[in-house]
PDB file of C-alpha atoms in Angstrom:
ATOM      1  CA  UNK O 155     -84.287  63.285   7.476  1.00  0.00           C
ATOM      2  CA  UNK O 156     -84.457  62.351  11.404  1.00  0.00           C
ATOM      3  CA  UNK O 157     -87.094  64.029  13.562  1.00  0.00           C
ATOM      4  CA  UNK O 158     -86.967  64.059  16.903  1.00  0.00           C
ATOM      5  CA  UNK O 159     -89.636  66.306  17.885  1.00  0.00           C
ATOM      6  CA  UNK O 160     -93.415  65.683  17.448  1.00  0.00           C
ATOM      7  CA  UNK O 161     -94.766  68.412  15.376  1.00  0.00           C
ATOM      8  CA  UNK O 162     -98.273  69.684  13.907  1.00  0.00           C
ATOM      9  CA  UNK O 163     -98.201  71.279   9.986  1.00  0.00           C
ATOM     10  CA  UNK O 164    -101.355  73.262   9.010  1.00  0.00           C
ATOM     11  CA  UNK O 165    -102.372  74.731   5.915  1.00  0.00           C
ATOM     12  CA  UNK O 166    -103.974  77.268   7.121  1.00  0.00           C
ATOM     13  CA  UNK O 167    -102.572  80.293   9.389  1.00  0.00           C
ATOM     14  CA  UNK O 168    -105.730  80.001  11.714  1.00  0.00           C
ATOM     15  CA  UNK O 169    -104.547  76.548  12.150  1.00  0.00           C
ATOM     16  CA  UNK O 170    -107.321  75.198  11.798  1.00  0.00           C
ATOM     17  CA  UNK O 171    -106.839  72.200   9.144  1.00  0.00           C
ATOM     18  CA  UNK O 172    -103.972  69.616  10.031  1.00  0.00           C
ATOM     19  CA  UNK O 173    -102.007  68.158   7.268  1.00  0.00           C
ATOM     20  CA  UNK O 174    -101.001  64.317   8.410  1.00  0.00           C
ATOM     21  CA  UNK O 175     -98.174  62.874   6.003  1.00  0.00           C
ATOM     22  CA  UNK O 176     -95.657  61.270   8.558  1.00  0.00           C
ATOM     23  CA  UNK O 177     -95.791  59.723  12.095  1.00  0.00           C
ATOM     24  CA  UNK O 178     -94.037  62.530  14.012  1.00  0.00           C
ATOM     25  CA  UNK O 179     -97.020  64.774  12.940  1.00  0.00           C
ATOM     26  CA  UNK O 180     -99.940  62.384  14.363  1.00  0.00           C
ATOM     27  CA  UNK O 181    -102.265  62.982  17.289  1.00  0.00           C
ATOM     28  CA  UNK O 182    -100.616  59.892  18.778  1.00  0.00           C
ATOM     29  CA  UNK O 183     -97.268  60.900  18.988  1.00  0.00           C
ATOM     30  CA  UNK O 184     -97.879  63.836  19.746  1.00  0.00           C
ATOM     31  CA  UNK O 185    -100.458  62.565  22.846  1.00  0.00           C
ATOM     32  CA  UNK O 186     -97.336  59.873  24.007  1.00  0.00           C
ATOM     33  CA  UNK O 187     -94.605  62.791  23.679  1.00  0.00           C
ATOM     34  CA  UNK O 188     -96.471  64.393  26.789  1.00  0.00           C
ATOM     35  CA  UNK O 189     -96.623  61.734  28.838  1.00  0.00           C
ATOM     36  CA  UNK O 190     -92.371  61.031  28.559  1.00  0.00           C
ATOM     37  CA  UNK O 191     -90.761  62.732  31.279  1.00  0.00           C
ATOM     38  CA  UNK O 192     -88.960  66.197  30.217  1.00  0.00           C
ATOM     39  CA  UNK O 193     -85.477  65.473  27.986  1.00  0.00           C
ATOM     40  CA  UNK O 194     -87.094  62.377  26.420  1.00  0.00           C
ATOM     41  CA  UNK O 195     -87.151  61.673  22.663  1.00  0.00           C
ATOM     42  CA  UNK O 196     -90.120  59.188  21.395  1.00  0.00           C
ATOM     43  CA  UNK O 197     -89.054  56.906  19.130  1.00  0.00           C
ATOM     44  CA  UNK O 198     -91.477  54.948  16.185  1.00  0.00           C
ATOM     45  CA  UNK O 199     -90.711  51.647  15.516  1.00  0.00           C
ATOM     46  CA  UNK O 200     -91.895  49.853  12.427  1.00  0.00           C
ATOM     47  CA  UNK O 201     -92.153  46.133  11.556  1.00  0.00           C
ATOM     48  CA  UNK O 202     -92.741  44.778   8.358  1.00  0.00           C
ATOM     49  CA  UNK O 203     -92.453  41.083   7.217  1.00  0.00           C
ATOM     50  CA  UNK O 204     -93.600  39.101   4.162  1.00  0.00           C
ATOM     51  CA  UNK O 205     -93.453  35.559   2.967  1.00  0.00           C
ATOM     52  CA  UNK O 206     -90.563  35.005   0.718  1.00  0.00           C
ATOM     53  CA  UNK O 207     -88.489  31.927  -1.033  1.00  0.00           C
ATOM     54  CA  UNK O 208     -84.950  31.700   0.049  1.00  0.00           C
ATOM     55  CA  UNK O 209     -84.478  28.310  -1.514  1.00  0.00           C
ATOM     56  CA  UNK O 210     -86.870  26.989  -4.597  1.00  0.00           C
ATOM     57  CA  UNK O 211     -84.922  23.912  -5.006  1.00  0.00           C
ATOM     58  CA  UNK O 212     -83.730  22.361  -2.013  1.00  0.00           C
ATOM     59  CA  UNK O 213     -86.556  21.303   0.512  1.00  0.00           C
ATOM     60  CA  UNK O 214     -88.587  25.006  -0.860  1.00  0.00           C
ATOM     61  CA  UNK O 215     -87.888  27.039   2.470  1.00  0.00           C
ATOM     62  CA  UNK O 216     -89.840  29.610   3.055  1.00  0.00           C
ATOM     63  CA  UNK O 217     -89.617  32.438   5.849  1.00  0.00           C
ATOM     64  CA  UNK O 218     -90.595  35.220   6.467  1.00  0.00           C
ATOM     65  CA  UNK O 219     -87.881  37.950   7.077  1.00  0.00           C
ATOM     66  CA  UNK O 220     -88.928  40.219   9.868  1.00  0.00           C
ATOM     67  CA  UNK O 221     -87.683  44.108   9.454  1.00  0.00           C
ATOM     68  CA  UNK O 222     -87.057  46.757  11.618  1.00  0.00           C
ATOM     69  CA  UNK O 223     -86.695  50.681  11.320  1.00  0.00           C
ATOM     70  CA  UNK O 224     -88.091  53.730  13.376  1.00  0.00           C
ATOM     71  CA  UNK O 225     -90.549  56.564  12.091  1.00  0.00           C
ATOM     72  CA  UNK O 226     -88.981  59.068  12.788  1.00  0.00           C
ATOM     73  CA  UNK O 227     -87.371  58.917   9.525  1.00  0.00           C
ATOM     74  CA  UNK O 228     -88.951  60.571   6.953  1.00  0.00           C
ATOM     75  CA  UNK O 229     -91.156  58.559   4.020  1.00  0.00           C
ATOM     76  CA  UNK O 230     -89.160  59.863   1.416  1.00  0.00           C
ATOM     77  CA  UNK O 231     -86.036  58.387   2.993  1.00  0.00           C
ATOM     78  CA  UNK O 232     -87.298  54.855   3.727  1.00  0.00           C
ATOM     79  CA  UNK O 233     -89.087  54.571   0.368  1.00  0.00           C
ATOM     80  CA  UNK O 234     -85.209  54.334  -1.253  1.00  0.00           C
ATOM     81  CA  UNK O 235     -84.009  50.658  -1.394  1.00  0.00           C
ATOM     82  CA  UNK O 236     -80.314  52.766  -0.903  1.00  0.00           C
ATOM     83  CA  UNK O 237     -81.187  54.429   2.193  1.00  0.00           C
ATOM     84  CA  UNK O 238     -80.648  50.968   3.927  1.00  0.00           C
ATOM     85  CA  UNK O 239     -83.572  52.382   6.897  1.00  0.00           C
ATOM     86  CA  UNK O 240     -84.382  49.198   7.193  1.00  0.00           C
ATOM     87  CA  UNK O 241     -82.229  46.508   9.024  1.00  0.00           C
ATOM     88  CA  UNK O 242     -83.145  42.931   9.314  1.00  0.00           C
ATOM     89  CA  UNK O 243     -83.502  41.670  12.595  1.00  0.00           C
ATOM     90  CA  UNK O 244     -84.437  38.039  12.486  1.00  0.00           C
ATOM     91  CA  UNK O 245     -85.923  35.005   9.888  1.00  0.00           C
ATOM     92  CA  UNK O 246     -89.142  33.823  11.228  1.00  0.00           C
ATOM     93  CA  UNK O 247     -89.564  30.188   9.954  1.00  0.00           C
ATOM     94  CA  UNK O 248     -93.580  29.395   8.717  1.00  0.00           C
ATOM     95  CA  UNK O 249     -94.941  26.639  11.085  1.00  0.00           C
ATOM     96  CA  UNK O 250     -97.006  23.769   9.969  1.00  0.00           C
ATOM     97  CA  UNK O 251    -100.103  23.129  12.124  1.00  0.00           C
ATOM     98  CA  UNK O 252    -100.478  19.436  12.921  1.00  0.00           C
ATOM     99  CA  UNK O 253    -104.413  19.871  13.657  1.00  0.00           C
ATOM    100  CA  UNK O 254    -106.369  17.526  11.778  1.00  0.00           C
ATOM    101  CA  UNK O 255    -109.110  20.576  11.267  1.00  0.00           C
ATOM    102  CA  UNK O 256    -107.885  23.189   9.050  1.00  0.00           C
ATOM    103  CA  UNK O 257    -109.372  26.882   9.358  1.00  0.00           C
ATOM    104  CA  UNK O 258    -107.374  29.962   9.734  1.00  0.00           C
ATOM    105  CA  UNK O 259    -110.992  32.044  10.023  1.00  0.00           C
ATOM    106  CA  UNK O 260    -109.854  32.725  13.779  1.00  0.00           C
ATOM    107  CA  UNK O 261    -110.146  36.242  16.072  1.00  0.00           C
ATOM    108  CA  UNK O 262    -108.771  37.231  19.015  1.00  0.00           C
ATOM    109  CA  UNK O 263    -111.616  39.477  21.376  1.00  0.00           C
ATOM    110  CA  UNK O 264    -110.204  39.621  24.898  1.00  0.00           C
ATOM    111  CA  UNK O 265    -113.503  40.408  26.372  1.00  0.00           C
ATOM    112  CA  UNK O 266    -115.091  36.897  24.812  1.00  0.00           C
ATOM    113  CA  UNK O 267    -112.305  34.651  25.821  1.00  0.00           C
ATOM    114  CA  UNK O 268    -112.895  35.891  29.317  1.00  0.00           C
ATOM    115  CA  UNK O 269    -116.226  34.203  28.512  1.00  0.00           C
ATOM    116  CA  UNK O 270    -114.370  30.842  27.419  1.00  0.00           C
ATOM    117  CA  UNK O 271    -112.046  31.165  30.385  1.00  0.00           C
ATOM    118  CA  UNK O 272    -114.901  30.783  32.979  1.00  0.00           C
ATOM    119  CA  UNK O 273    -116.164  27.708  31.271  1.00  0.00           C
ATOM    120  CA  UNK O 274    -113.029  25.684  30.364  1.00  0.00           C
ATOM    121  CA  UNK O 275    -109.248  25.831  31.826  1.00  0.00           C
ATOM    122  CA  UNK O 276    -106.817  27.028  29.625  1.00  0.00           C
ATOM    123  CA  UNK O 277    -104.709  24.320  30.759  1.00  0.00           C
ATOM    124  CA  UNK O 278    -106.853  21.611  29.625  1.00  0.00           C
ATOM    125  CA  UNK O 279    -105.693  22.155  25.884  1.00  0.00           C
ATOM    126  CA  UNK O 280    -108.535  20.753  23.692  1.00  0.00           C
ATOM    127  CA  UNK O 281    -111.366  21.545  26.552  1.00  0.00           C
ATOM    128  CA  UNK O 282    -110.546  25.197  25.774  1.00  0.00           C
ATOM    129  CA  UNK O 283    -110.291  24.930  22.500  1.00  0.00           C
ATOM    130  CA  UNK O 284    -113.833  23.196  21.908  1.00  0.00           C
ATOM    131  CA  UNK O 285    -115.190  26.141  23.709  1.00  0.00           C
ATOM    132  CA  UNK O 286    -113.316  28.806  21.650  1.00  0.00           C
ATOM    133  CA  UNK O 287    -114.061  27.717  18.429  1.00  0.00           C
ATOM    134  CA  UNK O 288    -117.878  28.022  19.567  1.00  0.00           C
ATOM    135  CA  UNK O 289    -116.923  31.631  18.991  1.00  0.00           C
ATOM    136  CA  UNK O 290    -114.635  31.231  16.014  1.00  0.00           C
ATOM    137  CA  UNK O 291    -111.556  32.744  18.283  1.00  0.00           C
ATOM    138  CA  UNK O 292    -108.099  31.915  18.352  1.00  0.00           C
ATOM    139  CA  UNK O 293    -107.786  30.604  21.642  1.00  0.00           C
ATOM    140  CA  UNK O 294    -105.129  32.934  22.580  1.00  0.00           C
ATOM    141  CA  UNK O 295    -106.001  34.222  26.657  1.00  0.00           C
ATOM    142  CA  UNK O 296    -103.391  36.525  27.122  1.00  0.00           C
ATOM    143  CA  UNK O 297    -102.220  38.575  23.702  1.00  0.00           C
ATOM    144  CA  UNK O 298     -98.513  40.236  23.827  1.00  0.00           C
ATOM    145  CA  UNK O 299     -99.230  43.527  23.680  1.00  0.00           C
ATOM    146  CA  UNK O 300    -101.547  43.248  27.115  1.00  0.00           C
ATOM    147  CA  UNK O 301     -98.738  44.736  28.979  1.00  0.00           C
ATOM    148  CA  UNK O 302     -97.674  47.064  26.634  1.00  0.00           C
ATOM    149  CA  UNK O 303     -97.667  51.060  27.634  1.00  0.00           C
ATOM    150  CA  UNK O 304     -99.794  53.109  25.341  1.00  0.00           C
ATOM    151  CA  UNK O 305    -100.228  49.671  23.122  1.00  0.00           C
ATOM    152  CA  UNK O 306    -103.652  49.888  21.159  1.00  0.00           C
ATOM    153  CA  UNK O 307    -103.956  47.380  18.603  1.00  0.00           C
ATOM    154  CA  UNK O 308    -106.175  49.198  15.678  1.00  0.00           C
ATOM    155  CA  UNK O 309    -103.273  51.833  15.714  1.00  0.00           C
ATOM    156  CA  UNK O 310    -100.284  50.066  15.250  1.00  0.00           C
ATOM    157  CA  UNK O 311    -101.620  47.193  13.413  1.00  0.00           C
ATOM    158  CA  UNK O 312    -101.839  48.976  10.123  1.00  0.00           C
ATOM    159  CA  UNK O 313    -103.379  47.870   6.790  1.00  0.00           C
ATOM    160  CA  UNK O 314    -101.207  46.763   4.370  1.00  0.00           C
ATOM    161  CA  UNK O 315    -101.965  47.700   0.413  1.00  0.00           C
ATOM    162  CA  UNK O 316    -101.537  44.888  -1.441  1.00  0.00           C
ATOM    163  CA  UNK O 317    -103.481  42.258   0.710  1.00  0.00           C
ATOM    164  CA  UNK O 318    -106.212  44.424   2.442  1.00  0.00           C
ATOM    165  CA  UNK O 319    -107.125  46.652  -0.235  1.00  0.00           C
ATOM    166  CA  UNK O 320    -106.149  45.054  -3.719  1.00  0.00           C
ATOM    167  CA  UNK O 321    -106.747  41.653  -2.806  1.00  0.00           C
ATOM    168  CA  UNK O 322    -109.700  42.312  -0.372  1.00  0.00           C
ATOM    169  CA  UNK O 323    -111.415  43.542  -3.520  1.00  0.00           C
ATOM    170  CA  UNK O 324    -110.192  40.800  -5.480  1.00  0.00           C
ATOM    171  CA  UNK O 325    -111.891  38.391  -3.192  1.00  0.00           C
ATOM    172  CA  UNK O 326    -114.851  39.881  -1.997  1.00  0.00           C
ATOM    173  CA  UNK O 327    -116.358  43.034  -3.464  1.00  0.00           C
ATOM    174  CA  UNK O 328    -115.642  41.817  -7.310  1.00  0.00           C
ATOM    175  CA  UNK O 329    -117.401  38.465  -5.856  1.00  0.00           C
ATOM    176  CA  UNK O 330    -120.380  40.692  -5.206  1.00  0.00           C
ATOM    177  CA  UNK O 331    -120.498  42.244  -8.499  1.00  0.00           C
ATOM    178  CA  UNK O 332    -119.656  38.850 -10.501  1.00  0.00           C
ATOM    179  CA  UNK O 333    -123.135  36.652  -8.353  1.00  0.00           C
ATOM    180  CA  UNK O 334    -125.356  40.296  -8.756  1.00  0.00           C
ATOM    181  CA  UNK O 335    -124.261  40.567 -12.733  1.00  0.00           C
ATOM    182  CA  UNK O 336    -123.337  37.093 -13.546  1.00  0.00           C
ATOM    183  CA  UNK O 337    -120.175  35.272 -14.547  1.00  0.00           C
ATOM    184  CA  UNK O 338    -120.775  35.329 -18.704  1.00  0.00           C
ATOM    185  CA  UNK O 339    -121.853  38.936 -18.383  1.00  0.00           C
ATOM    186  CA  UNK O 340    -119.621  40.254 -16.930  1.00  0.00           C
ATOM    187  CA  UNK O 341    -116.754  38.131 -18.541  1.00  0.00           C
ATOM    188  CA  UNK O 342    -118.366  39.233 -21.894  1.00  0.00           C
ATOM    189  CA  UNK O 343    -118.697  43.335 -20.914  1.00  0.00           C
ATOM    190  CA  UNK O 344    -114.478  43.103 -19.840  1.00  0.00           C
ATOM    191  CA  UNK O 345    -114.087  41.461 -23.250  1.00  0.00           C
ATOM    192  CA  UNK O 346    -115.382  43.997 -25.308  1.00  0.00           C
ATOM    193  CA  UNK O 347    -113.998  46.902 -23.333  1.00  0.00           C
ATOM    194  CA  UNK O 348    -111.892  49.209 -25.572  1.00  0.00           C
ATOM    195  CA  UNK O 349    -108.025  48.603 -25.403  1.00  0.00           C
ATOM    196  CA  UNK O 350    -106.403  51.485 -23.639  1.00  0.00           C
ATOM    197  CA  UNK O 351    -102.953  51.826 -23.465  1.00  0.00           C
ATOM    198  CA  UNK O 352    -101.171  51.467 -19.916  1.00  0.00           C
ATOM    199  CA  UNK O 353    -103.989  49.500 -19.012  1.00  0.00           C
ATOM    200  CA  UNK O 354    -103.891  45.655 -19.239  1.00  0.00           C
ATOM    201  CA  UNK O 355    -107.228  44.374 -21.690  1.00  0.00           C
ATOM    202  CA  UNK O 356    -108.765  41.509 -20.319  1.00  0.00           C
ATOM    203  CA  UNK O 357    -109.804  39.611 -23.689  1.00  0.00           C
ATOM    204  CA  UNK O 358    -111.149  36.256 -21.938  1.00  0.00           C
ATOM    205  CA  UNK O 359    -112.768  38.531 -19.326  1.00  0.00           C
ATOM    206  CA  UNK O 360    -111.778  38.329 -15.206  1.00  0.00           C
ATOM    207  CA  UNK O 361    -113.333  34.822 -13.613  1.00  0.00           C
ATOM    208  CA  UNK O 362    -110.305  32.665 -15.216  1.00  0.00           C
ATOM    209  CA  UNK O 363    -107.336  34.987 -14.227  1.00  0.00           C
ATOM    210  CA  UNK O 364    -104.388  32.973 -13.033  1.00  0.00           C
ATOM    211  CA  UNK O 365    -101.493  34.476 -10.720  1.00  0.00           C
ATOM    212  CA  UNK O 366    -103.505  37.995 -10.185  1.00  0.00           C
ATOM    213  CA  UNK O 367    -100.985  40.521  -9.630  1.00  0.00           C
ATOM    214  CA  UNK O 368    -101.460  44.072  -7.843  1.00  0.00           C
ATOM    215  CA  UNK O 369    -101.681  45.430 -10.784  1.00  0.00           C
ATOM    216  CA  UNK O 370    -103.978  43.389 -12.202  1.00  0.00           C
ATOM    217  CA  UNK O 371    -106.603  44.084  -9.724  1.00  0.00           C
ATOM    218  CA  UNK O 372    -105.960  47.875 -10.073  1.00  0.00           C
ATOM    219  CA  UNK O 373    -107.064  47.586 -14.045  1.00  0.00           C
ATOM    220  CA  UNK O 374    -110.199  45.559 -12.855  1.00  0.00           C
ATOM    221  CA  UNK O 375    -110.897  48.448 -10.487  1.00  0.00           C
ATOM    222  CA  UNK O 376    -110.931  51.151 -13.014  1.00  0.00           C
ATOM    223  CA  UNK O 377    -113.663  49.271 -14.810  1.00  0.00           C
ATOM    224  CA  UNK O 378    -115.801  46.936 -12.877  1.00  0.00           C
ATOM    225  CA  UNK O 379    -117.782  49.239 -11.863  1.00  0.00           C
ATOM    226  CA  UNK O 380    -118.997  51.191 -15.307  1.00  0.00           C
ATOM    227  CA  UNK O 381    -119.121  47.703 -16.277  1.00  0.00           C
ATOM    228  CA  UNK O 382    -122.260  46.422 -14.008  1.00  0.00           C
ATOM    229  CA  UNK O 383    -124.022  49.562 -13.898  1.00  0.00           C
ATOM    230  CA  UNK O 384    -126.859  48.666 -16.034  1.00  0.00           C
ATOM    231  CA  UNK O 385    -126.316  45.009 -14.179  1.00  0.00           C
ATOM    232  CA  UNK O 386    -126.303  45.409 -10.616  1.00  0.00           C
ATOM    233  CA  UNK O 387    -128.522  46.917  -8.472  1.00  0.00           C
ATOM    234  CA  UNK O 388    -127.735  50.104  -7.618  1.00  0.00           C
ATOM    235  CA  UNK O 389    -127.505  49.929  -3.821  1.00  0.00           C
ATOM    236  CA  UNK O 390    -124.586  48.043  -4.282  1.00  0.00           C
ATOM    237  CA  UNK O 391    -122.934  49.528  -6.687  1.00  0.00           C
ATOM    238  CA  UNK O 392    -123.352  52.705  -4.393  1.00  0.00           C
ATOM    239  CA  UNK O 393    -122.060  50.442  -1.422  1.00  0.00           C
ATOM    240  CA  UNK O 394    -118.357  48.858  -3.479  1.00  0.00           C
ATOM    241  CA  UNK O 395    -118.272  52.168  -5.374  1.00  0.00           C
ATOM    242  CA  UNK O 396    -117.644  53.686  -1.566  1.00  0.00           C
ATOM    243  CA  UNK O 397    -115.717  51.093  -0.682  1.00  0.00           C
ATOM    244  CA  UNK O 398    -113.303  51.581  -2.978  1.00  0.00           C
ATOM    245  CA  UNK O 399    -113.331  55.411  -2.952  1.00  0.00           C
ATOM    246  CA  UNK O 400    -112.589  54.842   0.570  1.00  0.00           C
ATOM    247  CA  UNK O 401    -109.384  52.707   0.257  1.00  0.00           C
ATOM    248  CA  UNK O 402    -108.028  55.125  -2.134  1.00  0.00           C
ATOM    249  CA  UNK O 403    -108.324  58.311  -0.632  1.00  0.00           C
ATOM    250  CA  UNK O 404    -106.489  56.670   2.670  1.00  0.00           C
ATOM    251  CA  UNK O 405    -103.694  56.249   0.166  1.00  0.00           C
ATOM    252  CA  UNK O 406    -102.768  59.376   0.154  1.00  0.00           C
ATOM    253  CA  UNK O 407     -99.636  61.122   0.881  1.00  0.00           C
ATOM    254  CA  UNK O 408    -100.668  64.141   2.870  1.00  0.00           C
ATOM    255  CA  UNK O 409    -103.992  63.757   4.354  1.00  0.00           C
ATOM    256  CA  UNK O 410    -105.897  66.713   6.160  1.00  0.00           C
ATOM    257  CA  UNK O 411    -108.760  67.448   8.728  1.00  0.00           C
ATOM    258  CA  UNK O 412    -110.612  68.000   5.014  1.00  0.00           C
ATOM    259  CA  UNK O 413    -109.248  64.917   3.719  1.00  0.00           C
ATOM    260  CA  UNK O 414    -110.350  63.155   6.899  1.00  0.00           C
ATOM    261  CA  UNK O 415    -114.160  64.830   6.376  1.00  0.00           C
ATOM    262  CA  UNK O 416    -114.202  62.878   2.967  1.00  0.00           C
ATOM    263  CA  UNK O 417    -113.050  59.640   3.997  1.00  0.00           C
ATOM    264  CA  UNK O 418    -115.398  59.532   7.272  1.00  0.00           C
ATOM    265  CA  UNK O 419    -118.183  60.115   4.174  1.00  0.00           C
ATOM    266  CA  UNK O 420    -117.811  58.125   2.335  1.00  0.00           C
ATOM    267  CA  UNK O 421    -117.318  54.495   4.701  1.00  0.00           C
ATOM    268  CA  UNK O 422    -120.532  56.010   6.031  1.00  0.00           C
ATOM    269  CA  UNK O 423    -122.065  55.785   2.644  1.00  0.00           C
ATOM    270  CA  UNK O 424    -120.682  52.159   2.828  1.00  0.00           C
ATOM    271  CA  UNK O 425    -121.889  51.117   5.779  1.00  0.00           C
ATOM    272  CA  UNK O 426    -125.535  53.015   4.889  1.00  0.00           C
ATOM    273  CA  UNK O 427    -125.598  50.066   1.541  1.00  0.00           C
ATOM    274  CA  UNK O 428    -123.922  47.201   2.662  1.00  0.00           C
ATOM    275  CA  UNK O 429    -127.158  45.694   3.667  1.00  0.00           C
ATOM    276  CA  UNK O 430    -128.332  45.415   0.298  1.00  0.00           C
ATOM    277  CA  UNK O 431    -125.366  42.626  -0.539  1.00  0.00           C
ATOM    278  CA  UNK O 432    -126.754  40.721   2.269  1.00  0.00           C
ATOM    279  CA  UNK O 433    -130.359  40.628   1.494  1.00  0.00           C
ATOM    280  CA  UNK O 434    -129.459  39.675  -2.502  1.00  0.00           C
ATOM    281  CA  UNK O 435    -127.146  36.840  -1.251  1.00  0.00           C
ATOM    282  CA  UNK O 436    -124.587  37.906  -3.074  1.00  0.00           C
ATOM    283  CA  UNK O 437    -121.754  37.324   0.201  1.00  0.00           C
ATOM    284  CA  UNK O 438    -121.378  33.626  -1.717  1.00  0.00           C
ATOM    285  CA  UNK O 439    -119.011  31.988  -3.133  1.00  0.00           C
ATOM    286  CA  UNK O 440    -119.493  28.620  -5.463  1.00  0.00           C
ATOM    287  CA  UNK O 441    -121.961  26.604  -4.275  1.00  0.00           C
ATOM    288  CA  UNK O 442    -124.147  29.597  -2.989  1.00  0.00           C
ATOM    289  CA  UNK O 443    -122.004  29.086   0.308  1.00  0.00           C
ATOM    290  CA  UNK O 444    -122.027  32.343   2.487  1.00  0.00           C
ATOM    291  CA  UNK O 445    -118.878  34.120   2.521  1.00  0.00           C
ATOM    292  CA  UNK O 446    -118.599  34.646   6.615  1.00  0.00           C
ATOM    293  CA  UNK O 447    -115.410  36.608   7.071  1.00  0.00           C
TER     294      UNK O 447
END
């Protein structure tokens, strides 16, 4: 289905509690549909790109295939591989940096490198960089979308599942739990966990897993929590337990104003514990180095 025409869906007849489940029915396109002359259709573009192998045995190339497609075609419709919504538009090749210091734990805050701009000329290469890496940014003055209309970055720069959610908890918040519990603890509580069926049994526990999969971190997320409850303080376990409640419930299909209530509560009830994973040091990785990022 192809919809031209932002729209609003409520559940109610008092119309009082939107239902958000594609695009067309956001605040945002509804908001830029009234500021197109009369006679004009909005369309939603979407990009999506990830890393992939196009030859394993000759020289390993890797791209990454950039795709394009609009949103005002329904979910449904570009969720089927047949559908052929999406049409690739060009192979990015991945660059290899030449700088002798490595680190990719780079921003980009406009208002900042204003800052660095007054001190060093952008011109003047490695002057400018010096001063930007004072303030661990990426050194980039003028981003692309600084001339684009409507363009706001924490709208159209949306998470993606696998690496923000699943792998985000993968890396930090089971960290948290493994340093507040411990590593043979909580190794030892996965082992003897019952073997349910559908659900992958971790035998030799969680802090040796090799090639973690989606999945994988989905079946540590169904446990890891009734695992360190007698383990972990529970501030924290209040503060990942949020966390996660959070990044499901944003998964969701059709989200409401109700919805919306729920999710607001619970990253509050986040943000109201996260302290307590601070003041135990338990933001470290090996070494008791602080994870900064």
């Amino acid at each position: 289905m192809f919809v031209t025409t932002p729209h609003k869906i409520y559940s109610t007849a008092e119309w009082k509690c939107h239902i958000y489940s594609e695009w067309m029915m956001s605040d945002d396109a509804s908001n830029m549909q009234l500021m197109l002359p009369n006679g004009a259709t909005l369309l939603g573009t979407i990009l999506s790109s990830d890393k992939t192998n196009i030859s394993t045995l000759t020289s390993d190339r890797v791209p990454h295939p950039l795709l394009i497609s609009l949103a005002n075609i329904s979910m449904k419709t570009c969720a089927k591989m047949s559908s052929d919504s999406f049409l690739l538009t060009v192979l990015l090749l991945v660059p290899k940096f030449i700088h002798t210091k490595k680190c990719t734990n780079w921003h980009c805050y406009t208002g900042l490198l204003e800052v660095v701009h007054s001190w060093a000329d952008p011109l003047d290469l490695e002057a400018f960089f010096c001063e930007a890496q004072k303030f661990q940014l990426n050194g980039v003055v003028k981003p692309f979308w600084s001339d684009w209309i409507l363009a706001e970055p924490s709208h159209f720069f949306t998470p993606e599942m696998l690496h923000h959610f699943h792998q985000e908890f993968y890396d930090h918040d089971a960290k948290w739990l493994i340093n507040a519990v411990g590593e043979p603890e909580i190794d030892f509580c996965f082992s003897v966990l019952p073997h349910v069926t559908g659900f992958r049994h971790f035998h030799q526990g969680i802090l040796k897993l090799k090639q973690v999969t989606g999945w994988c971190h989905h079946d540590i997320q169904c446990s890891i929590i009734a695992v360190s409850a007698d383990a972990a303080p529970q501030t924290i376990l209040t503060a990942i337990r949020a966390l996660m409640d959070f990044w499901y419930l944003i998964q969701a299909s059709h989200i409401d104003n109700n919805d919306l209530k729920r999710i607001s509560s619970v990253l509050a009830e986040f943000h109201a514990n996260k302290d307590a994973i601070i003041t135990a040091s338990f933001h470290c990785r090996e070494g008791k180095k602080i994870i900064t990022n």
